Amino acid sequence: MTPILITSLLALNALLVACKVQYSTEVVTYVESLILHMAEQRSGAFNCWFLTFSSDPTQETALDAIATSQSLDMVPRKLLHTAGNLHVAIHPDPSLMVVYCESYKKFYYNLQYFLAVNEFLVSMKVIALHDTSVGDEMIYFVNAFYTTHYYNTVHISVNTLMVSYFLAYRQQYKTLQSVTVDGVFVDQTADLTGITLRISTLHYPSHTRDDLLRDSNTEWVVNTIKSVHGGYILATIDANRSSITTLQNTLYYFTEDIFYDFCLIRTVPLEGQFRPFYLQSSLPYTMAVAAPKGHRLTALEIFLLPFELEVWCTLIALLGMCCAVMMFCPIHFENDLILHPLCGFEKKCLDKVPRMEQFVLISLIMFFFLLTNAFEAKIIALMTSIPSTPDPRTLEDLIRQNITIQHAATADDFFWESESLEAQIFTYDPNDRQFQNRSEIRRNFNRKRGFSGVLGEIKYAINNPDEYDFESDQSRFVILDQFALGIRIAFHFSGYRNPLVPRLERTHRAFFEAGLLDFWDRRKIQYSFGVMHLNRVSASLQQKIANRRDLGMLELELAWYVLAIGSGLAGLVFALEHGMILVLTLKKTALHSKRRG
């Protein structure tokens, strides 16, 4: 604490020495109004705790008068009294805590222990009541809250209405004789007055090169700090450490006894780590799956695609019926019921056949006319822009398309049974731990193999220009939006009881709802690949221009298949007919030779 602050505290204490009243009813009424105002303004549950440090529990204090007031009957309250160290179970979390000590000098270490050991939320507000009359009592009083980082605290004298608070970033202690209930708690982070905060990350500190290379986490924290007139220093930590513990300590500790103010890397805290050290992220820690996108349809699939299965079945049944009629009732139909409607081949003019055959042929001609026109239009459209099969979205899609997923964890890590579908789809690959380097994927791309990992890393990997498919003008991989390996709550290390945590939580939600987080990530992907991304865009535009020309050999693949099948069948029939004629000729020649002999 600075000498100026100590001097101001001693001067404030001198104003209170002359007051001999135990507590003022005006102060009690003011604190009651303040509690009711906070309960009305808070959204959700509001819980208020009353804590007294006193060696005589029978002595009535101002806190007892406030806690037993009838005006607070509708406010959930919890009363605590102790004369030593106190460790309580925090459930539910208190929104407000009212503290009173009969002697802050006497109970200094007990109060400090209570504030440090119990993991209260950073957003919790504290009203500290005091009636100091000893010269150095005020220093212990303020220092107990300052050293434990409970900055969201106001100090109210029980002798006379006097509200004080400590501005941590400005190192100032302010005292007000009168203040409205809605202006008691001052936002400590409204103005950082140019204070520089230390931020750690594993990525390259792009502020030394280009702001466009910063990811969404960096943009979120940096823009929040700038909005409150603060500065920052990005410290890059080498990821190649000997162990996870060593890397974590390097990310969290600026020096041996000083923490970083914030860590941009999301993590899942180990059990037993204190809650005041972390900020809960608005986005979950998702283990996602990336699978190959749907493939382009083959010629046979394009041929079958224009009609649904029911239409094809009905058409086949109709053709079979026509064949059966011509086979069993040949005398009633002189023309072919299939070749005449489809190809126009007629053995006899339509006006010279019986009435029954005329009606049947006319109906078949109209039916096949409508079907062939619809089929031709769909076929031409599909050949111009060949579609693809649907992208996989669920676990069932992976099973149906016979796609396997590589993962760095074994089935035991996910508690899968060896014969389950998940264990059959996900294959163990111990080298699949770094998703940033995917040269092996590019060399050995396989439409039956996918990958899994953290959602952010997968997005970065599948947007690599080397994974770009120019035929579909998209990435070769797609993230399954209806299946994930797991979702966990993610946290950011924020130092011990960082007062910026509530503001960072609000801005993170605001940036997410506005779509800025996704925008910053996409912008980083585009600029991080640099020339590779520009080449991809250029090649994509050239591919689109080339697709505007007339249909080529590739687009008319189905027509060549039909021509090849028809020519092959014709050649086969021709060979069979001439083979049969040759066999019959040889038989006749042999028979004549026997007769002559």
Coordinates of C-alpha atoms in Angstrom, one line a residue:
M1 CA 0.0 0.0 0.0
T2 CA 1.3 3.4 -0.9
P3 CA 2.1 6.1 1.7
I4 CA -0.6 8.4 0.3
L5 CA -3.2 5.6 0.8
I6 CA -2.1 5.0 4.4
T7 CA -2.3 8.7 5.2
S8 CA -5.8 9.0 3.8
L9 CA -6.9 5.9 5.8
L10 CA -5.5 7.4 9.0
A11 CA -7.3 10.7 8.3
L12 CA -10.6 8.8 7.8
N13 CA -10.1 6.9 11.0
A14 CA -9.6 10.2 12.9
L15 CA -13.1 11.3 11.8
L16 CA -14.6 8.2 13.4
V17 CA -12.7 8.3 16.8
A18 CA -15.0 10.9 18.3
C19 CA -18.2 8.9 17.6
K20 CA -19.2 6.8 20.6
V21 CA -22.6 5.5 19.3
Q22 CA -22.6 1.7 18.9
Y23 CA -24.3 2.0 15.5
S24 CA -26.6 4.4 13.7
T25 CA -30.2 3.5 12.7
E26 CA -29.6 5.6 9.5
V27 CA -26.8 3.2 8.5
V28 CA -29.0 0.1 9.2
T29 CA -31.8 1.5 7.1
Y30 CA -29.4 2.4 4.3
V31 CA -27.8 -1.0 4.2
E32 CA -31.3 -2.6 4.2
S33 CA -32.3 -0.5 1.2
L34 CA -29.1 -1.3 -0.6
I35 CA -29.7 -5.1 -0.1
L36 CA -33.3 -4.8 -1.4
H37 CA -32.1 -2.8 -4.4
M38 CA -29.5 -5.4 -5.3
A39 CA -32.0 -8.2 -5.0
E40 CA -34.5 -6.4 -7.3
Q41 CA -31.8 -5.6 -9.9
R42 CA -30.3 -9.1 -10.1
S43 CA -31.6 -11.5 -12.6
G44 CA -31.9 -15.0 -11.2
A45 CA -31.4 -16.2 -7.7
F46 CA -30.1 -13.7 -5.1
N47 CA -28.5 -15.0 -1.9
C48 CA -27.2 -12.8 0.9
W49 CA -24.7 -14.0 3.6
F50 CA -24.1 -12.3 6.9
L51 CA -20.8 -13.0 8.6
T52 CA -19.7 -11.8 12.0
F53 CA -16.2 -12.1 13.6
S54 CA -16.7 -11.6 17.3
S55 CA -15.5 -13.2 20.5
D56 CA -18.9 -12.6 22.2
P57 CA -21.8 -14.0 20.2
T58 CA -24.3 -12.4 22.6
Q59 CA -23.3 -8.9 21.8
E60 CA -25.7 -7.1 19.5
T61 CA -24.2 -5.4 16.5
A62 CA -25.4 -3.5 13.5
L63 CA -25.2 -6.6 11.4
D64 CA -27.6 -8.4 13.7
A65 CA -30.1 -5.5 13.3
I66 CA -29.8 -5.7 9.5
A67 CA -30.0 -9.5 9.3
T68 CA -33.1 -9.7 11.4
S69 CA -34.9 -6.8 9.8
Q70 CA -38.5 -7.6 8.6
S71 CA -37.9 -5.7 5.4
L72 CA -35.6 -8.5 4.3
D73 CA -38.0 -11.3 4.9
M74 CA -38.2 -12.1 1.2
V75 CA -34.4 -12.2 0.7
P76 CA -32.7 -15.6 1.2
R77 CA -30.2 -15.2 4.0
K78 CA -27.5 -17.2 5.7
L79 CA -26.0 -16.1 9.0
L80 CA -22.5 -17.1 10.1
H81 CA -20.6 -16.4 13.3
T82 CA -17.1 -17.3 14.1
A83 CA -14.2 -16.4 16.4
G84 CA -11.5 -18.2 14.4
N85 CA -10.9 -19.7 10.9
L86 CA -14.0 -20.7 9.0
H87 CA -14.3 -22.9 5.9
V88 CA -17.9 -23.3 4.6
A89 CA -19.6 -25.2 1.8
I90 CA -20.5 -22.7 -0.9
H91 CA -23.8 -23.9 -2.3
P92 CA -25.6 -21.9 -3.6
D93 CA -23.1 -19.1 -4.4
P94 CA -23.8 -15.9 -2.5
S95 CA -24.5 -12.8 -4.5
L96 CA -23.8 -10.5 -1.6
M97 CA -21.9 -10.8 1.6
V98 CA -22.2 -8.5 4.6
V99 CA -19.2 -8.7 6.9
Y100 CA -18.6 -7.3 10.4
C101 CA -15.6 -7.6 12.7
E102 CA -15.5 -6.3 16.3
S103 CA -11.8 -5.7 15.7
Y104 CA -10.2 -6.0 12.3
K105 CA -6.8 -6.0 13.9
K106 CA -7.6 -8.9 16.1
F107 CA -9.4 -11.0 13.5
Y108 CA -7.2 -9.9 10.6
Y109 CA -5.8 -13.3 9.8
N110 CA -9.1 -15.0 10.4
L111 CA -10.8 -12.8 7.9
Q112 CA -8.0 -13.1 5.4
Y113 CA -8.2 -16.9 5.8
F114 CA -11.9 -16.9 5.2
L115 CA -11.7 -14.8 2.0
A116 CA -8.7 -16.7 0.6
V117 CA -9.7 -20.3 1.3
N118 CA -13.4 -20.2 0.4
E119 CA -13.8 -20.1 -3.4
F120 CA -16.3 -17.3 -3.9
L121 CA -17.2 -16.0 -7.3
V122 CA -15.3 -13.0 -8.6
S123 CA -18.7 -11.3 -9.2
M124 CA -19.7 -11.5 -5.6
K125 CA -20.1 -8.1 -3.9
V126 CA -19.1 -7.4 -0.3
I127 CA -20.4 -4.9 2.2
A128 CA -17.9 -4.5 5.1
L129 CA -19.3 -2.8 8.2
H130 CA -16.8 -1.2 10.6
D131 CA -16.8 1.0 13.7
T132 CA -13.0 1.5 14.1
S133 CA -11.8 3.7 16.9
V134 CA -8.1 2.6 17.0
G135 CA -5.5 4.4 15.0
D136 CA -4.1 1.5 13.0
E137 CA -7.4 -0.5 12.7
M138 CA -8.3 1.0 9.3
I139 CA -5.1 -0.3 7.7
Y140 CA -5.8 -3.9 8.7
F141 CA -9.4 -3.4 7.6
V142 CA -8.6 -2.4 4.0
N143 CA -5.6 -4.6 3.7
A144 CA -7.6 -7.8 4.4
F145 CA -9.8 -7.3 1.3
Y146 CA -7.0 -5.8 -0.9
T147 CA -4.5 -8.7 -0.4
T148 CA -7.2 -11.3 -1.2
H149 CA -8.3 -9.4 -4.3
Y150 CA -11.8 -8.7 -3.2
Y151 CA -12.0 -5.4 -5.0
N152 CA -15.7 -5.4 -5.4
T153 CA -16.1 -4.3 -1.8
V154 CA -17.6 -1.2 -0.2
H155 CA -16.8 -0.1 3.4
I156 CA -19.7 1.4 5.4
S157 CA -19.2 2.9 8.9
V158 CA -21.8 1.9 11.4
N159 CA -21.3 5.0 13.5
T160 CA -22.2 7.5 10.8
L161 CA -23.3 7.1 7.2
M162 CA -20.0 7.1 5.3
V163 CA -19.3 4.9 2.3
S164 CA -15.8 4.2 1.2
Y165 CA -14.3 2.0 -1.5
F166 CA -10.8 1.2 -2.9
L167 CA -9.9 1.7 -6.6
A168 CA -7.4 -1.1 -7.2
Y169 CA -6.0 0.0 -10.6
R170 CA -5.7 3.7 -9.5
Q171 CA -4.5 2.8 -6.0
Q172 CA -7.0 5.3 -4.5
Y173 CA -9.2 5.1 -1.5
K174 CA -12.4 7.3 -1.8
T175 CA -14.9 8.2 0.9
L176 CA -18.3 9.7 0.3
Q177 CA -20.7 11.1 2.9
S178 CA -23.8 10.3 0.9
V179 CA -24.4 8.1 -2.1
T180 CA -27.5 6.6 -3.7
V181 CA -28.1 2.8 -3.5
D182 CA -27.6 2.4 -7.3
G183 CA -24.1 4.0 -7.3
V184 CA -22.5 2.3 -4.3
F185 CA -20.6 -0.4 -6.2
V186 CA -18.2 1.1 -8.7
D187 CA -17.0 -0.8 -11.7
Q188 CA -13.3 -1.4 -11.0
T189 CA -12.6 -2.0 -14.7
A190 CA -14.4 1.0 -16.2
D191 CA -11.0 2.7 -16.7
L192 CA -7.7 0.8 -16.4
T193 CA -5.8 4.2 -16.8
G194 CA -3.2 2.7 -19.2
I195 CA -2.2 -0.3 -17.0
T196 CA -0.5 -3.0 -19.0
L197 CA -1.8 -6.5 -18.6
R198 CA 0.2 -9.7 -19.2
I199 CA -1.3 -12.3 -21.6
S200 CA 0.1 -15.7 -22.4
T201 CA -0.5 -17.8 -25.5
L202 CA 1.0 -20.7 -27.5
H203 CA 0.5 -19.1 -30.8
Y204 CA 2.8 -16.6 -32.6
P205 CA 2.3 -13.1 -31.1
S206 CA 0.8 -11.6 -34.3
H207 CA 0.6 -8.1 -33.0
T208 CA 4.2 -7.7 -34.0
R209 CA 3.4 -8.6 -37.6
D210 CA -0.2 -8.1 -38.7
D211 CA -3.4 -7.7 -36.6
L212 CA -5.3 -9.7 -39.2
L213 CA -3.5 -12.9 -38.0
R214 CA -5.0 -12.8 -34.5
D215 CA -7.6 -15.4 -33.7
S216 CA -10.9 -14.9 -32.0
N217 CA -9.6 -15.4 -28.5
T218 CA -6.9 -12.7 -29.0
E219 CA -9.3 -10.3 -30.6
W220 CA -11.8 -10.8 -27.8
V221 CA -9.4 -10.1 -25.0
V222 CA -7.5 -7.3 -26.7
N223 CA -10.6 -5.4 -27.8
T224 CA -12.0 -5.7 -24.3
I225 CA -8.8 -4.3 -22.8
K226 CA -8.6 -1.5 -25.3
S227 CA -12.2 -0.5 -24.6
V228 CA -11.4 0.3 -21.0
H229 CA -8.1 2.2 -21.8
G230 CA -5.8 -0.6 -20.9
G231 CA -2.6 -2.0 -22.5
Y232 CA -1.4 -5.5 -23.0
I233 CA 1.7 -7.6 -23.7
L234 CA 1.3 -10.9 -25.6
A235 CA 3.9 -13.5 -24.3
T236 CA 4.5 -16.5 -26.6
I237 CA 5.2 -19.8 -24.9
D238 CA 7.0 -22.6 -26.7
A239 CA 4.7 -25.6 -26.9
N240 CA 7.5 -28.1 -27.0
R241 CA 7.8 -28.7 -23.3
S242 CA 8.8 -31.8 -21.4
S243 CA 5.4 -32.4 -19.8
I244 CA 1.8 -30.9 -19.6
T245 CA 2.5 -29.7 -16.1
T246 CA 5.6 -27.8 -17.2
L247 CA 3.8 -26.2 -20.1
Q248 CA 0.9 -25.3 -17.9
N249 CA 3.1 -23.6 -15.3
T250 CA 4.9 -21.7 -18.0
L251 CA 1.6 -20.5 -19.4
Y252 CA 0.2 -19.4 -16.0
Y253 CA 3.3 -18.0 -14.1
F254 CA 4.9 -14.8 -15.3
T255 CA 7.5 -15.3 -12.6
E256 CA 7.8 -17.7 -9.7
D257 CA 5.3 -15.8 -7.6
I258 CA 3.4 -13.6 -10.1
F259 CA 0.6 -14.9 -12.4
Y260 CA -0.2 -13.9 -15.9
D261 CA -3.4 -11.8 -16.0
F262 CA -4.9 -14.0 -18.7
C263 CA -4.2 -17.1 -20.8
L264 CA -5.7 -17.3 -24.3
I265 CA -5.5 -21.1 -24.4
R266 CA -8.7 -22.9 -23.4
T267 CA -8.3 -25.8 -20.9
V268 CA -10.2 -28.0 -18.6
P269 CA -9.0 -27.5 -15.0
L270 CA -8.0 -30.5 -13.0
E271 CA -10.0 -31.5 -10.0
G272 CA -8.9 -29.6 -6.9
Q273 CA -7.8 -26.4 -8.7
F274 CA -9.4 -23.3 -7.3
R275 CA -12.4 -21.8 -9.1
P276 CA -11.2 -18.1 -8.7
F277 CA -8.3 -18.8 -11.1
Y278 CA -10.5 -19.5 -14.1
L279 CA -13.0 -17.8 -16.4
Q280 CA -15.7 -20.0 -17.9
S281 CA -15.8 -19.8 -21.7
S282 CA -19.2 -19.3 -23.4
L283 CA -18.2 -21.9 -26.0
P284 CA -17.8 -25.5 -25.0
Y285 CA -14.7 -27.6 -25.6
T286 CA -15.9 -29.8 -28.4
M287 CA -14.3 -32.9 -29.8
A288 CA -15.6 -33.0 -33.3
V289 CA -15.3 -35.3 -36.3
A290 CA -14.3 -34.4 -39.8
A291 CA -15.3 -36.8 -42.6
P292 CA -14.9 -36.7 -46.4
K293 CA -17.7 -34.9 -48.1
G294 CA -20.2 -36.6 -50.4
H295 CA -18.7 -37.8 -53.7
R296 CA -19.8 -36.8 -57.2
L297 CA -22.5 -39.1 -58.6
T298 CA -21.5 -41.8 -61.1
A299 CA -23.1 -42.2 -64.5
L300 CA -25.4 -44.9 -63.3
E301 CA -26.5 -42.9 -60.3
I302 CA -27.2 -39.9 -62.6
F303 CA -29.3 -42.2 -64.9
L304 CA -31.4 -43.4 -61.9
L305 CA -31.6 -40.1 -60.1
P306 CA -34.4 -38.3 -62.2
F307 CA -37.1 -40.6 -60.9
E308 CA -38.0 -41.9 -57.5
L309 CA -37.8 -45.6 -56.8
E310 CA -41.6 -45.9 -57.0
V311 CA -41.7 -44.4 -60.5
W312 CA -39.0 -46.8 -61.8
C313 CA -40.9 -49.8 -60.3
T314 CA -44.2 -48.6 -61.9
L315 CA -42.4 -48.2 -65.3
I316 CA -40.8 -51.6 -65.1
A317 CA -44.2 -53.2 -64.1
L318 CA -45.9 -51.4 -67.1
L319 CA -43.2 -52.7 -69.5
G320 CA -43.5 -56.2 -68.2
M321 CA -47.3 -56.0 -68.6
C322 CA -46.9 -54.9 -72.2
C323 CA -44.6 -57.8 -72.9
A324 CA -47.0 -60.3 -71.3
V325 CA -49.9 -58.9 -73.4
M326 CA -48.0 -59.2 -76.6
M327 CA -46.8 -62.7 -75.7
F328 CA -50.2 -64.2 -74.6
C329 CA -52.5 -62.1 -76.9
P330 CA -50.6 -61.6 -80.1
I331 CA -53.7 -61.6 -82.3
H332 CA -55.3 -58.5 -80.6
F333 CA -52.3 -56.2 -81.2
E334 CA -50.6 -55.9 -84.6
N335 CA -48.0 -53.2 -83.4
D336 CA -45.4 -53.5 -80.8
L337 CA -46.7 -51.9 -77.5
I338 CA -43.2 -50.8 -76.5
L339 CA -41.3 -49.9 -79.6
H340 CA -44.2 -48.0 -81.2
P341 CA -44.8 -45.5 -78.3
L342 CA -41.1 -45.1 -77.5
C343 CA -39.4 -45.2 -80.9
G344 CA -42.3 -44.8 -83.4
F345 CA -41.7 -48.2 -85.1
E346 CA -45.1 -49.4 -86.4
K347 CA -45.9 -52.5 -88.4
K348 CA -49.3 -51.1 -89.4
C349 CA -50.8 -47.6 -89.6
L350 CA -52.6 -46.5 -86.5
D351 CA -55.8 -45.7 -88.4
K352 CA -56.0 -49.3 -89.8
V353 CA -55.8 -51.2 -86.5
P354 CA -58.7 -52.1 -84.3
R355 CA -60.2 -49.5 -82.0
M356 CA -59.0 -51.3 -78.8
E357 CA -55.4 -51.2 -80.1
Q358 CA -55.8 -47.5 -81.1
F359 CA -56.9 -46.5 -77.6
V360 CA -54.1 -48.5 -75.9
L361 CA -51.4 -47.1 -78.2
I362 CA -52.6 -43.5 -77.9
S363 CA -52.6 -43.7 -74.1
L364 CA -49.1 -45.3 -74.1
I365 CA -47.8 -42.7 -76.5
M366 CA -49.0 -39.9 -74.3
F367 CA -47.6 -41.6 -71.2
F368 CA -44.2 -42.2 -72.6
F369 CA -44.1 -38.7 -74.1
L370 CA -44.5 -37.1 -70.7
L371 CA -42.0 -39.4 -69.0
T372 CA -39.3 -39.1 -71.7
N373 CA -39.6 -35.3 -71.7
A374 CA -39.3 -35.1 -67.9
F375 CA -36.4 -37.6 -68.0
E376 CA -34.5 -35.8 -70.7
A377 CA -34.8 -32.4 -69.0
K378 CA -33.5 -33.8 -65.7
I379 CA -30.7 -35.7 -67.3
I380 CA -29.5 -32.6 -69.2
A381 CA -29.6 -30.5 -66.0
L382 CA -27.7 -33.2 -64.0
M383 CA -25.0 -33.5 -66.7
T384 CA -24.5 -29.8 -66.8
S385 CA -24.0 -29.6 -63.0
I386 CA -23.2 -33.0 -61.6
P387 CA -24.5 -33.2 -58.0
S388 CA -22.9 -35.0 -55.1
T389 CA -24.2 -37.5 -52.6
P390 CA -25.3 -35.9 -49.2
D391 CA -22.6 -35.0 -46.8
P392 CA -22.3 -37.2 -43.6
R393 CA -23.9 -35.6 -40.6
T394 CA -24.5 -38.3 -38.1
L395 CA -22.9 -41.5 -36.8
E396 CA -25.4 -43.5 -38.9
D397 CA -24.1 -41.7 -42.0
L398 CA -20.6 -42.8 -41.2
I399 CA -21.8 -46.4 -40.8
R400 CA -23.8 -46.4 -44.0
Q401 CA -20.9 -44.9 -46.1
N402 CA -18.3 -47.2 -44.4
I403 CA -16.1 -44.3 -43.2
T404 CA -13.6 -44.9 -40.5
I405 CA -12.3 -42.1 -38.2
Q406 CA -8.7 -41.8 -37.0
H407 CA -8.2 -40.7 -33.4
A408 CA -5.3 -40.4 -31.0
A409 CA -7.2 -42.0 -28.2
T410 CA -8.2 -45.7 -27.8
A411 CA -11.6 -47.1 -27.3
D412 CA -10.8 -47.5 -23.5
D413 CA -10.4 -43.7 -23.3
F414 CA -14.0 -43.3 -24.3
F415 CA -15.3 -46.3 -22.4
W416 CA -16.5 -48.0 -25.6
E417 CA -17.1 -51.7 -25.8
S418 CA -14.9 -53.5 -28.2
E419 CA -17.9 -54.7 -30.3
S420 CA -19.8 -51.4 -30.3
L421 CA -20.3 -49.4 -33.5
E422 CA -18.2 -46.5 -32.2
A423 CA -15.2 -48.8 -31.6
Q424 CA -15.5 -50.2 -35.1
I425 CA -15.7 -46.7 -36.7
F426 CA -12.9 -45.0 -34.7
T427 CA -9.4 -46.4 -35.2
Y428 CA -6.5 -45.7 -32.9
D429 CA -3.7 -43.6 -34.4
P430 CA -1.0 -42.5 -31.8
N431 CA 0.4 -40.0 -34.3
D432 CA -2.9 -38.2 -34.7
R433 CA -2.2 -35.6 -32.0
Q434 CA -1.4 -32.4 -33.9
F435 CA -4.1 -31.4 -36.4
Q436 CA -2.1 -28.4 -37.7
N437 CA 0.2 -30.6 -39.8
R438 CA -1.8 -32.6 -42.3
S439 CA 0.7 -33.3 -45.1
E440 CA -0.1 -37.0 -44.8
I441 CA -3.8 -36.3 -45.5
R442 CA -3.0 -34.4 -48.6
R443 CA -0.7 -37.2 -50.0
N444 CA -3.0 -40.0 -49.1
F445 CA -6.5 -38.6 -49.4
N446 CA -9.1 -41.4 -48.9
R447 CA -12.8 -40.9 -49.1
K448 CA -13.3 -43.6 -46.6
R449 CA -11.2 -42.1 -43.8
G450 CA -11.9 -39.1 -41.6
F451 CA -10.3 -37.4 -38.6
S452 CA -11.2 -36.1 -35.1
G453 CA -10.0 -33.5 -32.8
V454 CA -10.7 -30.2 -31.2
L455 CA -13.3 -28.2 -33.1
G456 CA -11.1 -25.1 -33.7
E457 CA -8.1 -27.2 -34.9
I458 CA -10.4 -29.2 -37.3
K459 CA -11.8 -26.0 -38.8
Y460 CA -8.3 -24.8 -39.4
A461 CA -7.1 -28.1 -41.0
I462 CA -10.1 -28.6 -43.4
N463 CA -9.8 -25.0 -44.7
N464 CA -6.2 -25.6 -45.7
P465 CA -6.0 -24.8 -49.5
D466 CA -4.4 -28.2 -50.1
E467 CA -7.7 -29.8 -48.9
Y468 CA -9.7 -27.8 -51.4
D469 CA -11.8 -29.7 -54.0
F470 CA -12.0 -27.6 -57.2
E471 CA -14.8 -29.7 -58.7
S472 CA -17.2 -29.0 -55.9
D473 CA -15.6 -25.6 -55.0
Q474 CA -15.5 -26.7 -51.3
S475 CA -13.2 -28.4 -48.9
R476 CA -12.8 -32.2 -49.2
F477 CA -13.9 -32.6 -45.5
V478 CA -17.0 -31.6 -43.6
I479 CA -17.6 -31.4 -39.9
L480 CA -20.4 -33.6 -38.6
D481 CA -22.9 -31.1 -37.2
Q482 CA -25.1 -33.8 -35.5
F483 CA -22.5 -35.9 -33.8
A484 CA -19.5 -35.1 -31.5
L485 CA -17.2 -37.3 -29.5
G486 CA -17.8 -35.2 -26.4
I487 CA -18.5 -31.7 -25.1
R488 CA -16.8 -30.3 -22.0
I489 CA -17.0 -26.9 -20.3
A490 CA -13.9 -24.9 -21.2
F491 CA -12.0 -22.4 -19.1
H492 CA -9.4 -19.7 -19.5
F493 CA -6.8 -19.1 -16.8
S494 CA -7.3 -15.5 -15.5
G495 CA -5.0 -15.2 -12.5
Y496 CA -6.3 -15.0 -9.0
R497 CA -9.7 -13.2 -8.7
N498 CA -9.1 -11.1 -11.8
P499 CA -11.6 -8.2 -11.7
L500 CA -11.8 -8.2 -15.5
V501 CA -13.5 -11.6 -15.5
P502 CA -17.1 -10.3 -15.3
R503 CA -16.4 -7.8 -18.1
L504 CA -14.7 -10.5 -20.3
E505 CA -17.6 -12.8 -19.8
R506 CA -20.1 -10.2 -21.0
T507 CA -18.0 -9.2 -24.0
H508 CA -17.4 -12.9 -25.0
R509 CA -21.2 -13.5 -25.1
A510 CA -21.7 -10.3 -27.0
F511 CA -19.1 -11.1 -29.6
F512 CA -20.4 -14.6 -30.0
E513 CA -24.0 -13.5 -30.5
A514 CA -22.8 -10.8 -33.1
G515 CA -20.9 -13.5 -35.1
L516 CA -17.6 -11.7 -34.5
L517 CA -15.8 -14.8 -33.1
D518 CA -16.5 -16.8 -36.2
F519 CA -15.6 -13.9 -38.4
W520 CA -12.2 -13.5 -36.7
D521 CA -11.4 -17.2 -37.0
R522 CA -12.3 -17.3 -40.7
R523 CA -10.2 -14.1 -41.3
K524 CA -7.3 -15.7 -39.6
I525 CA -7.5 -18.8 -41.7
Q526 CA -7.6 -16.8 -44.9
Y527 CA -4.6 -14.6 -44.0
S528 CA -2.6 -17.3 -42.3
F529 CA -2.4 -19.3 -45.5
G530 CA -1.5 -16.2 -47.5
V531 CA -0.6 -16.9 -51.0
M532 CA -1.9 -20.4 -50.8
H533 CA -5.4 -19.0 -50.2
L534 CA -5.1 -16.5 -53.1
N535 CA -4.0 -19.3 -55.4
R536 CA -7.0 -21.4 -54.3
V537 CA -9.4 -18.5 -55.0
S538 CA -7.8 -17.8 -58.4
A539 CA -8.0 -21.5 -59.4
S540 CA -11.6 -21.6 -58.3
L541 CA -12.5 -18.7 -60.4
Q542 CA -10.8 -20.2 -63.5
Q543 CA -12.6 -23.4 -62.9
K544 CA -16.0 -21.6 -62.7
I545 CA -15.2 -19.8 -66.0
A546 CA -14.3 -23.1 -67.7
N547 CA -17.6 -24.6 -66.5
R548 CA -19.5 -22.0 -68.4
R549 CA -18.6 -23.5 -71.8
D550 CA -20.7 -26.1 -73.7
L551 CA -21.0 -29.6 -72.5
G552 CA -17.7 -31.6 -72.9
M553 CA -16.7 -35.2 -72.8
L554 CA -16.8 -35.4 -69.1
E555 CA -20.3 -33.9 -68.9
L556 CA -21.6 -36.3 -71.6
E557 CA -20.2 -39.3 -69.8
L558 CA -23.7 -40.9 -69.6
A559 CA -24.2 -40.5 -73.3
W560 CA -21.0 -42.3 -74.1
Y561 CA -21.9 -45.1 -71.7
V562 CA -25.3 -45.6 -73.4
L563 CA -23.6 -45.6 -76.8
A564 CA -21.0 -48.1 -75.7
I565 CA -23.6 -50.4 -74.1
G566 CA -25.8 -50.2 -77.2
S567 CA -22.9 -50.8 -79.6
G568 CA -21.7 -53.7 -77.4
L569 CA -25.1 -55.3 -77.3
A570 CA -25.5 -54.9 -81.1
G571 CA -22.1 -56.4 -81.7
L572 CA -23.0 -59.3 -79.4
V573 CA -26.3 -59.9 -81.1
F574 CA -24.6 -59.7 -84.5
A575 CA -21.9 -62.2 -83.5
L576 CA -24.5 -64.6 -82.0
E577 CA -26.7 -64.4 -85.1
H578 CA -23.8 -65.0 -87.5
G579 CA -22.4 -67.7 -85.2
M580 CA -25.8 -69.5 -85.3
I581 CA -26.0 -69.1 -89.1
L582 CA -22.5 -70.5 -89.4
V583 CA -23.4 -73.5 -87.2
L584 CA -26.6 -74.2 -89.1
T585 CA -24.6 -74.0 -92.4
L586 CA -22.0 -76.4 -91.2
K587 CA -24.7 -78.8 -90.0
K588 CA -26.5 -78.7 -93.4
T589 CA -23.2 -79.2 -95.2
A590 CA -22.4 -82.2 -93.1
L591 CA -25.9 -83.6 -93.6
H592 CA -25.7 -83.3 -97.4
S593 CA -22.3 -85.0 -97.3
K594 CA -23.7 -88.0 -95.5
R595 CA -26.6 -88.3 -97.9
R596 CA -24.2 -88.3 -100.9
G597 CA -22.0 -90.8 -99.3

